[in-house]
Amino acid sequence: MALNDILGSAVSGLSAAQAGLRAVSNNIANVGVAGYARERVNLTTGVTSGKVSGVVVGEPTRVADRFLESTVYRRSGDYGRAEVSANYLDRLQSLLGEPGADSGLPARLDAISASAVAMTGSQSSEQTVATFTANVQDAITSMQQLDSDVAGLRGDVESEVGYTVDKINSLLVRINDLNSTVAQNTGLGRSVSGAADQRMKAIEELSSLISINVRDQPDGRVSIETASGGVLLDRRLRQLSYPISGQGVSMPSYPSIEVRFAEPDGSMGAATGESLDSAAVGGKLGGLLDLRDRALPAFSEKLGVLFGGLTEALNSVSNASTTVPAPASLNGRSTGLDGADRLGFTGAATFAVTKNDGTLVAKTTIDFDALGPGATVDDMVAAINTGLGGNATASFVDGKLTISASATGNGVAIAQDATNPSARAGVGVSQYFGLNDIVRSDTSTLVPSGFTASDPHGFGAGETAEIVLRDTSGRALTSYTLTPTPGGTFGDIVNDLNASPLSNFGSFSLDDRGRLRFDPAPSVSGAALSIPSDSTDRLGTGRNFTQLMSLTGVSSGLNGSEVRPEVLTNPSKMPLAMLQADAAVGTKALGAGDTRGATALVDRLAAPIDLGKDGTVTIERFSSLLLGRAGLEASQAQGYLSDASARRDDAVTRRDSFSGVNIDEELSQMVVLQNSYSAAARVITTATEMYDTLLQMVR
């Protein structure tokens, strides 16, 4: 080998050692820096004209394993979702109060039963009645406050959805810029370590916000897809478009998050046709969507069911009872019925007029079975007026039944038949029309409708109701805008729904109480319906499709409900006595001190109630299940967070143990490189001495 070749090889070895030392120095300087991947210099054998000519020194490259990095991305997404779910479910649980606390909802419901028991005793007084009505109002207020707090919590979640979308967009822009830098340096043969490290940290942060798949490209770029395969980044940048970002309000439904192309000037471009609309997107965003669209609405829906059951129990007893003296008039609530509607009652009830001292002035027993299946509401009103002979007058206007005594000082009372009580949809005539409710609501009929398939629906032209079906992750499976055909029946509505896209996931039917039921198919078990908007109005009565069909617990009437003000402020207005229906005219039919209504309240509150799709269960049991499930979900979320945190930390440790800097290894490598540098230097020195010797020989 010629001396020039020897000298060239030694110089290349010297350069290789210097490059290696620079890489080691850089690694040591970045020890402990999160996300830094150590560098190694690429060395190849130099060949010239078929002969080895030293070492070729390449650019430093990152020591990283893309599979370990992918594991970190995946587990970061799991952690992001678990963290946000645990935080908000813990906040929900805190709204419910400590178990056993006097201010908690279970304690308030227990107080109703306890005060009802107190009213049955010999020491019953206006004070015990006042305590009972106050406890009922406290429970209603507590449920309303809880519902409002959950709505506020949902608004907070919605705000964070907007912030998360903005953060995802900024990270996509950053990753796209770093992609360009990496691709450019790769093409020029330069080191990409710095830009690649920064890109990896940005991707890791992005993966905690949304589940992603990262794919390496030949030019050094990465492409990013959602867990469902939707493209977020390739050679062209995408951005997420959310129309109501940052509003932070609770709404019946929310628009989807669209994926759009980003224009060169940074503005949103055309839609890609892909959208993010459920918890399936994973990460923090998926957890937020699950809370907003499933967990929190489900709690509110069950809370509405609880209120509906409690109200039905209380009103069933108050409507079977009366005050002493009886009220001068009984004013019902809007039922959604028209005078020409089918009456639909079976059994019998007694309508009576009494004096202030309880003496019976007049009475009439209406046998609804005898009126016949074709009887209308107007037929019942006429029968009442005929039977009472002018001592009281019944009228039915705008869906409301009113019965008023004609003479000053007289009152009106209603009693169920002891052996064959009146019933439509499982409730008595007084309760159905709300003549003597103790709990009223402006937004609900408070009882099932009792409609059958042959009853006219009564909705007008152009009136619609939007129905959305969501799976257990909160994803909207499909939606349908119901537009009832004028002149049709409730059976036609059921048929319409069963022919709609909703029928691909289940079937609709009317139950024996006139409630519309949806039974999801086994493949979507647990799917739930919601009605974001409803412009229908049955026959101008102010009652819409949602309120009449009891399709969701949200229509229970919790908002706008209260204990009837005159009952709350005047304990003597609490109906606790029961009309003696078999008393003869001119004899006492009501007596002071009658507290049979209180005993009936105790029994009814302890009895199971038909809650439709939620089964037949007692109020106490249902409330325990509702609040217990909230606590269980919060506890499980904390468990998932602990597991996700441990798995993420393990993935990060494995990645860093492979690509991170180890001081001992670097120092050992430094010694090797120093020795290599010294060896190359000695070769250069020896070659120099040989040149000097040759020159001296020539001289």
XYZ file of C-alpha atoms in Angstrom:
699
model
C 0.000 0.000 0.000
C 1.348 3.394 -0.921
C 2.165 5.914 1.796
C -0.545 8.236 0.444
C -3.125 5.468 0.899
C -1.914 4.810 4.437
C -2.068 8.481 5.280
C -5.563 8.833 3.735
C -6.887 5.870 5.734
C -5.431 7.284 8.938
C -6.970 10.704 8.298
C -10.377 9.129 7.645
C -10.038 7.179 10.890
C -9.209 10.401 12.683
C -12.311 12.035 11.212
C -14.461 9.047 12.186
C -13.228 9.222 15.775
C -13.889 12.953 15.915
C -17.432 12.506 14.551
C -18.080 9.745 17.067
C -16.812 11.906 19.920
C -19.092 14.755 18.820
C -22.070 12.377 18.856
C -21.122 11.064 22.305
C -20.707 14.596 23.618
C -24.124 15.547 22.268
C -25.678 12.459 23.866
C -24.146 13.232 27.251
C -25.306 16.852 27.031
C -28.919 15.640 26.528
C -28.986 12.969 29.183
C -32.322 13.028 31.007
C -34.050 15.107 28.311
C -37.507 13.607 27.744
C -37.989 12.245 24.242
C -34.335 12.582 23.206
C -33.065 9.613 21.190
C -29.324 9.079 21.305
C -27.219 9.457 18.142
C -24.801 7.104 16.484
C -22.485 7.999 13.584
C -22.871 5.900 10.440
C -19.512 4.508 9.289
C -18.929 2.586 6.057
C -15.834 1.197 4.397
C -14.381 3.497 1.744
C -13.524 1.830 -1.572
C -11.619 3.494 -4.408
C -10.853 1.676 -7.653
C -11.641 -1.586 -5.985
C -9.316 -0.898 -3.079
C -10.166 -0.106 0.545
C -9.491 3.533 1.201
C -10.349 4.126 4.829
C -13.685 5.009 6.444
C -16.578 7.074 5.076
C -18.232 9.137 7.835
C -22.004 9.635 7.459
C -24.455 11.882 9.282
C -25.485 10.870 12.830
C -28.745 8.938 13.021
C -31.296 8.484 15.837
C -31.266 5.217 17.709
C -34.996 4.533 17.962
C -37.463 1.682 17.576
C -40.648 2.686 15.784
C -42.557 -0.210 17.338
C -41.705 0.956 20.854
C -42.672 4.495 19.881
C -45.999 3.238 18.477
C -46.687 1.515 21.772
C -46.140 4.809 23.592
C -48.551 6.563 21.231
C -51.225 3.923 21.750
C -50.928 3.876 25.519
C -50.820 7.658 25.700
C -54.241 7.659 24.023
C -55.583 5.213 26.608
C -54.177 7.363 29.394
C -55.642 10.586 27.955
C -59.126 9.088 27.809
C -58.895 7.485 31.253
C -57.638 10.695 32.856
C -60.418 12.946 31.574
C -63.108 10.338 32.337
C -61.845 9.881 35.890
C -61.712 13.624 36.524
C -65.249 14.383 35.349
C -66.874 11.298 36.858
C -65.235 12.205 40.151
C -66.792 15.651 39.843
C -70.167 14.041 39.125
C -69.834 11.871 42.204
C -68.974 14.904 44.314
C -72.230 16.526 43.167
C -74.125 13.607 44.697
C -72.600 14.234 48.125
C -71.072 11.844 50.626
C -72.912 8.539 51.176
C -75.260 8.942 54.113
C -75.028 12.741 54.125
C -78.209 14.540 55.202
C -77.974 16.789 52.161
C -77.772 13.898 49.703
C -80.635 12.871 47.452
C -81.133 9.460 49.145
C -81.517 11.192 52.507
C -84.082 13.602 51.066
C -86.103 10.712 49.600
C -85.921 8.886 52.937
C -87.160 12.065 54.642
C -90.305 11.985 52.474
C -91.150 8.478 53.627
C -90.326 9.281 57.254
C -92.501 12.393 57.296
C -95.330 10.461 55.596
C -95.162 7.954 58.455
C -95.305 10.851 60.939
C -98.544 12.071 59.349
C -100.236 8.729 60.072
C -99.778 8.981 63.840
C -102.198 10.247 66.416
C -100.016 13.338 66.814
C -100.457 14.279 63.159
C -100.769 18.034 62.851
C -100.276 20.856 60.439
C -96.617 20.825 61.468
C -96.119 17.220 60.357
C -97.954 17.970 57.101
C -95.795 21.029 56.545
C -92.697 18.917 57.159
C -93.871 16.382 54.584
C -94.588 18.940 51.846
C -91.313 20.720 52.584
C -89.444 17.415 52.263
C -91.120 16.716 48.932
C -90.164 20.175 47.667
C -86.608 19.728 48.985
C -86.280 16.444 47.090
C -87.597 18.022 43.882
C -85.309 21.030 44.312
C -82.377 18.700 44.965
C -83.085 16.763 41.761
C -83.477 19.988 39.798
C -80.205 21.325 41.192
C -78.480 18.044 40.438
C -79.840 18.092 36.897
C -78.659 21.691 36.506
C -75.222 20.800 37.887
C -74.917 17.890 35.471
C -75.886 20.236 32.623
C -73.173 22.628 33.823
C -70.706 19.753 33.953
C -71.684 18.842 30.408
C -71.048 22.451 29.409
C -67.559 22.243 30.916
C -66.928 19.069 28.933
C -68.103 20.815 25.777
C -65.695 23.705 26.428
C -62.841 21.260 26.773
C -63.885 19.564 23.533
C -63.384 22.897 21.782
C -60.003 23.489 23.410
C -58.877 19.958 22.576
C -59.831 20.387 18.914
C -57.791 23.609 18.770
C -54.796 21.871 20.360
C -55.030 18.958 17.914
C -55.038 21.411 15.021
C -51.956 23.247 16.288
C -50.086 19.952 16.774
C -50.965 18.793 13.257
C -49.584 22.051 11.858
C -46.394 21.617 13.872
C -45.924 17.984 12.824
C -46.516 18.947 9.197
C -43.795 21.628 9.403
C -41.365 19.198 11.030
C -42.231 16.649 8.355
C -41.013 19.116 5.739
C -37.780 19.731 7.650
C -37.089 16.016 8.068
C -37.826 15.283 4.409
C -35.575 18.131 3.247
C -32.643 17.071 5.436
C -33.106 13.461 4.409
C -32.909 14.446 0.755
C -29.741 16.475 1.387
C -28.132 13.703 3.397
C -28.067 15.761 6.584
C -28.866 14.722 10.141
C -32.573 14.728 10.992
C -32.167 13.891 14.687
C -33.217 17.239 16.134
C -36.314 17.668 13.969
C -37.240 13.983 14.363
C -37.013 14.242 18.157
C -39.246 17.301 18.183
C -41.687 15.591 15.854
C -41.786 12.505 18.044
C -42.656 14.595 21.120
C -45.399 16.414 19.187
C -46.843 13.096 17.994
C -46.767 11.733 21.537
C -48.727 14.766 22.751
C -51.160 14.392 19.856
C -51.660 10.707 20.655
C -52.808 11.591 24.168
C -55.540 13.770 22.654
C -56.763 11.364 19.979
C -55.933 7.750 19.115
C -53.731 7.671 16.015
C -51.787 5.342 13.759
C -48.393 6.651 12.621
C -46.795 5.357 9.417
C -43.209 6.090 8.308
C -42.716 7.182 4.697
C -39.617 6.583 2.511
C -38.718 10.276 2.394
C -38.608 10.545 6.199
C -42.103 11.951 6.617
C -44.801 10.348 8.722
C -48.478 10.022 7.867
C -51.066 10.077 10.644
C -54.467 8.405 10.664
C -57.254 8.174 13.213
C -57.987 4.846 14.869
C -60.783 4.293 12.328
C -58.475 4.937 9.366
C -59.339 8.549 8.605
C -56.334 10.504 7.346
C -55.208 13.492 9.413
C -51.828 14.098 7.787
C -49.961 12.854 4.740
C -48.353 15.116 2.174
C -51.302 17.434 2.686
C -52.368 18.863 6.038
C -55.863 18.402 7.472
C -57.573 20.342 10.233
C -60.546 19.624 12.480
C -63.547 21.901 12.030
C -65.937 22.281 14.969
C -68.676 24.884 14.338
C -69.402 25.681 18.016
C -65.881 25.421 19.410
C -65.500 27.140 22.773
C -69.179 27.904 23.447
C -69.310 25.535 26.418
C -73.071 25.141 26.683
C -75.212 22.096 27.351
C -77.299 21.248 24.290
C -79.623 18.389 23.313
C -77.181 17.427 20.553
C -73.918 18.651 19.070
C -72.586 18.812 15.510
C -69.897 16.401 14.382
C -66.252 17.410 14.200
C -65.407 17.476 10.501
C -62.003 16.770 8.976
C -61.132 19.385 6.339
C -58.168 20.031 4.102
C -56.016 22.984 5.131
C -55.422 25.591 2.454
C -51.917 27.007 1.867
C -52.904 30.228 3.651
C -53.876 28.217 6.738
C -57.634 28.526 6.302
C -60.050 25.616 6.300
C -60.645 24.067 2.916
C -62.988 21.442 1.525
C -64.335 18.676 3.728
C -62.709 15.265 3.320
C -65.971 13.459 4.075
C -64.630 12.125 7.368
C -65.843 13.185 10.813
C -65.191 12.515 14.483
C -68.439 12.018 16.363
C -67.986 9.419 19.073
C -65.773 8.055 21.803
C -64.283 5.699 19.201
C -61.787 8.452 18.283
C -60.028 7.605 21.559
C -57.667 9.722 23.575
C -58.771 12.705 25.601
C -61.161 13.814 22.856
C -62.827 10.393 22.842
C -63.242 10.497 26.603
C -64.805 13.955 26.416
C -67.237 12.900 23.684
C -68.208 9.829 25.702
C -68.943 11.972 28.743
C -70.818 14.604 26.762
C -72.898 12.293 24.591
C -73.376 9.208 26.786
C -72.425 9.215 30.461
C -73.810 12.581 31.555
C -77.017 12.488 29.435
C -77.662 8.934 30.683
C -77.478 10.141 34.281
C -79.864 13.020 33.559
C -82.234 10.635 31.790
C -82.319 8.267 34.782
C -82.773 11.208 37.128
C -85.836 12.181 35.112
C -87.170 8.632 35.406
C -86.682 8.789 39.178
C -88.620 12.054 39.347
C -91.385 10.618 37.190
C -91.746 7.594 39.459
C -91.776 9.700 42.620
C -94.344 12.093 41.165
C -96.614 9.279 40.007
C -96.533 7.719 43.484
C -97.330 10.979 45.271
C -100.019 12.139 42.860
C -101.746 8.761 42.772
C -102.515 9.125 46.489
C -103.315 12.855 46.483
C -105.786 12.379 43.632
C -107.513 9.577 45.517
C -107.808 11.870 48.555
C -109.215 15.286 49.351
C -109.024 18.039 51.922
C -111.602 18.827 54.624
C -113.384 20.937 53.584
C -113.114 19.901 49.952
C -111.773 22.514 47.508
C -114.296 24.663 45.678
C -112.845 23.617 42.347
C -110.467 21.026 40.925
C -108.337 22.376 38.105
C -106.496 19.840 35.979
C -103.352 20.143 33.885
C -103.013 19.874 30.143
C -103.342 16.254 29.074
C -102.874 16.622 25.339
C -106.426 15.328 24.817
C -109.282 16.883 22.910
C -112.935 16.624 23.841
C -113.559 14.348 20.856
C -110.760 11.943 21.828
C -111.495 8.417 22.949
C -111.997 8.416 26.724
C -110.284 5.096 27.269
C -111.122 4.605 30.954
C -112.284 1.402 32.589
C -113.710 0.904 36.065
C -115.640 3.507 38.010
C -115.186 6.674 40.058
C -117.471 8.793 42.215
C -117.712 12.554 41.737
C -119.224 14.380 44.711
C -120.131 17.814 46.033
C -119.879 18.381 49.798
C -120.480 21.187 52.251
C -117.762 22.706 54.411
C -118.571 20.252 57.220
C -118.285 17.258 54.893
C -122.008 16.688 54.370
C -122.710 15.157 50.987
C -124.721 17.477 48.721
C -124.686 15.446 45.521
C -122.776 12.603 43.952
C -122.617 10.568 40.791
C -120.761 7.375 40.074
C -119.465 7.148 36.505
C -119.140 3.583 35.273
C -116.690 4.030 32.428
C -117.222 0.501 31.180
C -120.919 1.282 30.800
C -120.118 4.379 28.737
C -118.720 2.007 26.128
C -115.436 1.818 24.206
C -116.508 4.615 21.876
C -117.093 7.151 24.649
C -115.259 10.468 24.337
C -113.909 12.924 26.871
C -116.904 15.141 26.147
C -119.191 12.200 26.983
C -117.552 11.937 30.406
C -117.946 15.672 31.009
C -121.624 15.454 30.072
C -122.130 12.462 32.379
C -120.535 14.325 35.300
C -122.661 17.412 34.727
C -125.816 15.352 34.408
C -125.044 13.289 37.477
C -124.281 16.258 39.732
C -127.446 18.030 38.664
C -126.094 21.563 38.576
C -124.403 21.345 41.995
C -121.075 21.405 40.171
C -119.992 22.004 36.609
C -117.333 20.152 34.646
C -115.659 21.618 31.565
C -112.846 20.515 29.273
C -110.957 23.296 27.486
C -107.506 23.206 25.823
C -106.879 19.712 27.148
C -107.634 20.651 30.773
C -110.490 19.291 32.879
C -112.028 21.583 35.514
C -114.796 20.746 37.991
C -116.207 23.586 40.115
C -118.913 23.622 42.791
C -121.801 25.944 41.972
C -122.728 27.170 45.480
C -120.445 29.190 47.712
C -119.077 27.105 50.570
C -119.378 23.801 48.710
C -116.462 21.724 47.500
C -115.722 18.972 44.978
C -114.172 15.579 45.730
C -113.469 12.414 43.737
C -113.133 8.853 44.984
C -112.054 5.678 43.227
C -114.431 2.723 43.265
C -113.280 0.349 46.005
C -113.606 -2.817 43.908
C -113.241 -1.576 40.341
C -111.234 1.672 40.326
C -111.143 3.828 37.217
C -108.013 3.509 35.142
C -106.431 4.695 31.928
C -102.741 3.887 31.443
C -102.807 2.446 34.946
C -103.858 5.664 36.710
C -107.210 6.879 38.013
C -109.366 9.502 36.358
C -108.458 12.260 38.813
C -104.741 11.564 38.520
C -104.847 11.289 34.730
C -106.361 14.752 34.421
C -104.282 16.103 37.328
C -107.270 17.387 39.275
C -105.688 17.124 42.712
C -101.934 16.783 42.139
C -99.552 17.833 44.875
C -96.703 17.967 42.363
C -97.255 19.936 39.178
C -95.084 20.474 36.108
C -95.431 22.888 33.221
C -93.445 20.633 30.887
C -95.065 17.225 31.293
C -98.365 15.412 31.698
C -96.737 13.464 34.589
C -98.641 10.315 33.575
C -98.434 7.904 30.620
C -100.683 8.932 27.752
C -102.748 5.758 27.446
C -103.003 6.200 23.675
C -103.507 3.167 21.476
C -102.466 2.567 17.900
C -105.910 3.549 16.594
C -105.987 6.956 18.330
C -105.379 9.982 16.066
C -102.020 11.559 16.782
C -103.375 15.079 16.278
C -100.139 16.634 15.012
C -100.338 19.263 12.292
C -98.676 19.720 8.931
C -95.006 20.624 9.013
C -94.537 19.603 12.650
C -91.457 17.450 13.225
C -89.481 15.636 15.903
C -85.809 14.762 15.428
C -84.840 11.382 16.889
C -81.183 10.334 17.302
C -79.963 6.833 18.179
C -76.585 6.496 19.887
C -74.637 3.389 20.795
C -72.992 2.735 24.156
C -69.964 4.832 23.157
C -72.154 7.854 22.395
C -71.673 7.546 18.635
C -74.708 8.545 16.600
C -75.722 5.391 14.745
C -78.437 7.152 12.789
C -81.069 9.835 13.082
C -84.530 10.409 11.718
C -86.802 13.415 11.491
C -90.314 12.249 12.224
C -92.921 14.165 10.225
C -96.355 12.817 11.171
C -98.883 12.833 8.351
C -101.873 15.019 9.304
C -104.934 12.918 10.067
C -102.898 9.826 10.896
C -102.863 7.689 14.034
C -100.264 6.784 16.613
C -100.103 3.408 14.903
C -99.069 5.217 11.725
C -96.269 6.920 13.657
C -95.063 3.549 14.962
C -95.142 2.151 11.420
C -93.287 5.203 10.136
C -90.552 4.745 12.724
C -90.309 1.036 11.989
C -89.779 1.875 8.310
C -87.161 4.544 9.048
C -83.381 4.099 9.284
C -83.870 3.683 13.032
C -85.453 0.290 12.386
C -82.085 -1.067 11.252
C -81.086 -1.050 14.905
C -84.304 -2.021 16.696
C -88.083 -1.839 16.702
C -90.748 0.512 18.041
C -94.038 -0.348 19.736
C -96.689 1.107 22.030
C -96.910 -0.537 25.445
C -100.119 -1.075 27.420
C -99.802 2.375 29.026
C -99.468 4.259 25.753
C -95.706 4.768 26.021
C -93.582 4.463 22.907
C -90.942 1.789 23.429
C -87.745 1.157 21.491
C -86.167 -2.273 21.752
C -82.615 -2.214 20.366
C -81.329 -5.148 18.356
C -78.861 -7.497 20.112
C -76.016 -6.129 17.994
C -76.506 -2.650 19.498
C -77.623 -3.637 22.979
C -77.607 -0.612 25.247
C -78.250 1.886 22.449
C -80.360 4.836 23.571
C -82.601 7.385 21.893
C -82.646 11.139 22.348
C -84.936 13.810 20.895
C -82.909 17.005 20.318
C -85.800 18.999 18.848
C -89.578 18.671 18.743
C -91.920 21.202 17.129
C -95.078 19.086 17.364
C -98.178 20.230 19.253
C -101.115 17.894 19.640
C -104.322 19.687 18.680
C -103.001 22.980 20.056
C -102.923 21.693 23.649
C -99.240 22.536 24.143
C -98.246 18.882 24.551
C -95.785 17.514 22.010
C -94.700 14.085 20.819
C -91.837 13.885 23.323
C -94.034 14.641 26.342
C -96.869 12.333 25.319
C -94.850 9.296 24.297
C -92.468 9.144 27.315
C -89.739 7.878 24.996
C -86.971 9.260 27.222
C -86.690 10.201 30.879
C -85.789 13.750 29.845
C -89.497 14.317 29.133
C -90.459 13.539 32.754
C -91.090 17.217 33.552
C -88.431 17.658 36.255
C -87.617 21.163 35.066
C -90.528 23.426 35.870
C -91.984 21.120 38.517
C -92.887 22.036 42.079
C -95.160 21.189 44.959
C -98.440 23.013 44.367
C -97.871 26.426 46.026
C -101.125 26.448 48.023
C -100.267 23.019 49.449
C -96.724 24.094 50.307
C -97.776 27.296 52.075
C -100.963 26.018 53.701
C -100.780 22.504 55.228
C -104.580 22.323 55.407
C -104.600 22.119 51.597
C -102.793 18.776 51.688
C -105.305 16.081 50.600
C -105.221 13.392 53.303
C -108.909 12.514 53.790
C -110.860 10.101 51.632
C -114.402 10.545 50.405
C -116.905 8.016 51.750
C -118.261 7.112 48.337
C -121.149 4.998 49.638
C -122.480 7.737 51.933
C -126.017 8.903 51.270
C -126.769 12.461 50.228
C -127.314 14.551 53.364
C -124.927 12.468 55.494
C -121.300 13.032 56.332
C -118.973 11.859 53.557
C -115.842 13.608 54.877
C -114.537 13.901 58.399
C -111.851 16.047 60.051
C -108.878 14.085 61.318
C -109.070 11.530 58.503
C -105.475 10.620 57.653
C -106.060 7.574 55.508
C -104.329 9.421 52.695
C -101.145 9.532 54.795
C -101.286 5.770 55.288
C -101.817 5.336 51.557
C -98.759 7.545 50.909
C -96.571 5.351 53.096
C -97.757 2.230 51.292
C -97.423 3.736 47.814
C -93.919 5.075 48.378
C -92.805 1.614 49.446
C -94.514 -0.183 46.555
C -92.944 -0.958 43.156
C -93.777 1.456 40.333
C -93.858 0.713 36.609
C -91.039 2.801 35.123
C -91.405 1.506 31.588
C -88.101 0.496 30.000
C -86.444 0.745 33.417
C -88.660 -1.969 34.861
C -90.939 -2.143 37.879
C -89.069 -1.163 41.002
C -89.458 0.872 44.188
C -88.340 4.501 44.313
C -85.786 3.687 47.005
C -84.319 0.849 44.973
C -84.134 2.852 41.765
C -82.480 5.832 43.464
C -79.940 3.510 45.095
C -79.152 1.941 41.723
C -78.850 5.350 40.058
C -76.494 6.855 42.601
C -74.664 3.582 43.178
C -73.944 3.256 39.476
C -72.563 6.795 39.374
C -70.234 5.916 42.240
C -69.249 2.631 40.594
C -68.418 4.332 37.288
C -66.294 6.918 39.120
C -64.455 4.164 40.998
C -63.909 2.141 37.834
C -62.638 5.233 36.032
C -60.043 5.766 38.753
C -59.008 2.132 38.398
C -58.700 2.483 34.627
C -56.625 5.631 35.117
C -54.194 3.828 37.423
C -53.855 0.954 34.952
C -53.469 3.261 31.949
C -50.863 5.338 33.782
C -48.841 2.248 34.654
C -49.005 0.910 31.088
C -48.023 4.248 29.598
C -45.104 4.653 32.014
C -43.950 1.126 31.175
C -44.055 1.881 27.446
C -42.105 5.107 27.929
C -39.523 3.298 30.060
C -39.056 0.609 27.418
C -38.701 3.180 24.660
C -36.238 5.278 26.621
C -34.214 2.273 27.749
C -33.647 1.485 24.089
C -33.137 4.949 22.672
C -32.263 7.012 25.727
C -28.783 8.008 26.859
C -26.862 5.798 29.303
C -23.898 7.662 30.812
C -21.850 4.520 31.429
C -22.292 3.345 27.849
C -21.420 6.751 26.465
C -18.291 7.055 28.611
C -17.216 3.577 27.555
C -17.795 4.532 23.930
C -15.803 7.707 24.491
C -12.791 5.664 25.688
C -13.025 3.472 22.582
C -13.182 6.525 20.330
C -10.283 8.181 22.122
C -8.185 5.059 21.604
C -9.238 4.995 17.951
C -8.273 8.627 17.614
C -4.861 7.924 19.195
C -4.299 4.939 16.912
C -5.112 7.002 13.810
C -2.828 9.748 15.058
C 0.020 7.243 15.529
C -0.468 5.962 11.982
C -0.252 9.527 10.689
C 2.894 10.095 12.767
C 4.468 6.889 11.444
C 3.566 7.787 7.859
C 5.100 11.225 8.364
C 8.328 9.673 9.667
C 8.450 7.359 6.644
C 8.068 10.368 4.318
C 10.912 12.112 6.128
C 13.119 9.021 5.815
C 12.440 8.742 2.091
C 13.214 12.415 1.581
C 16.513 12.079 3.410
C 17.425 9.068 1.255
C 16.816 11.109 -1.867
C 18.966 13.898 -0.581
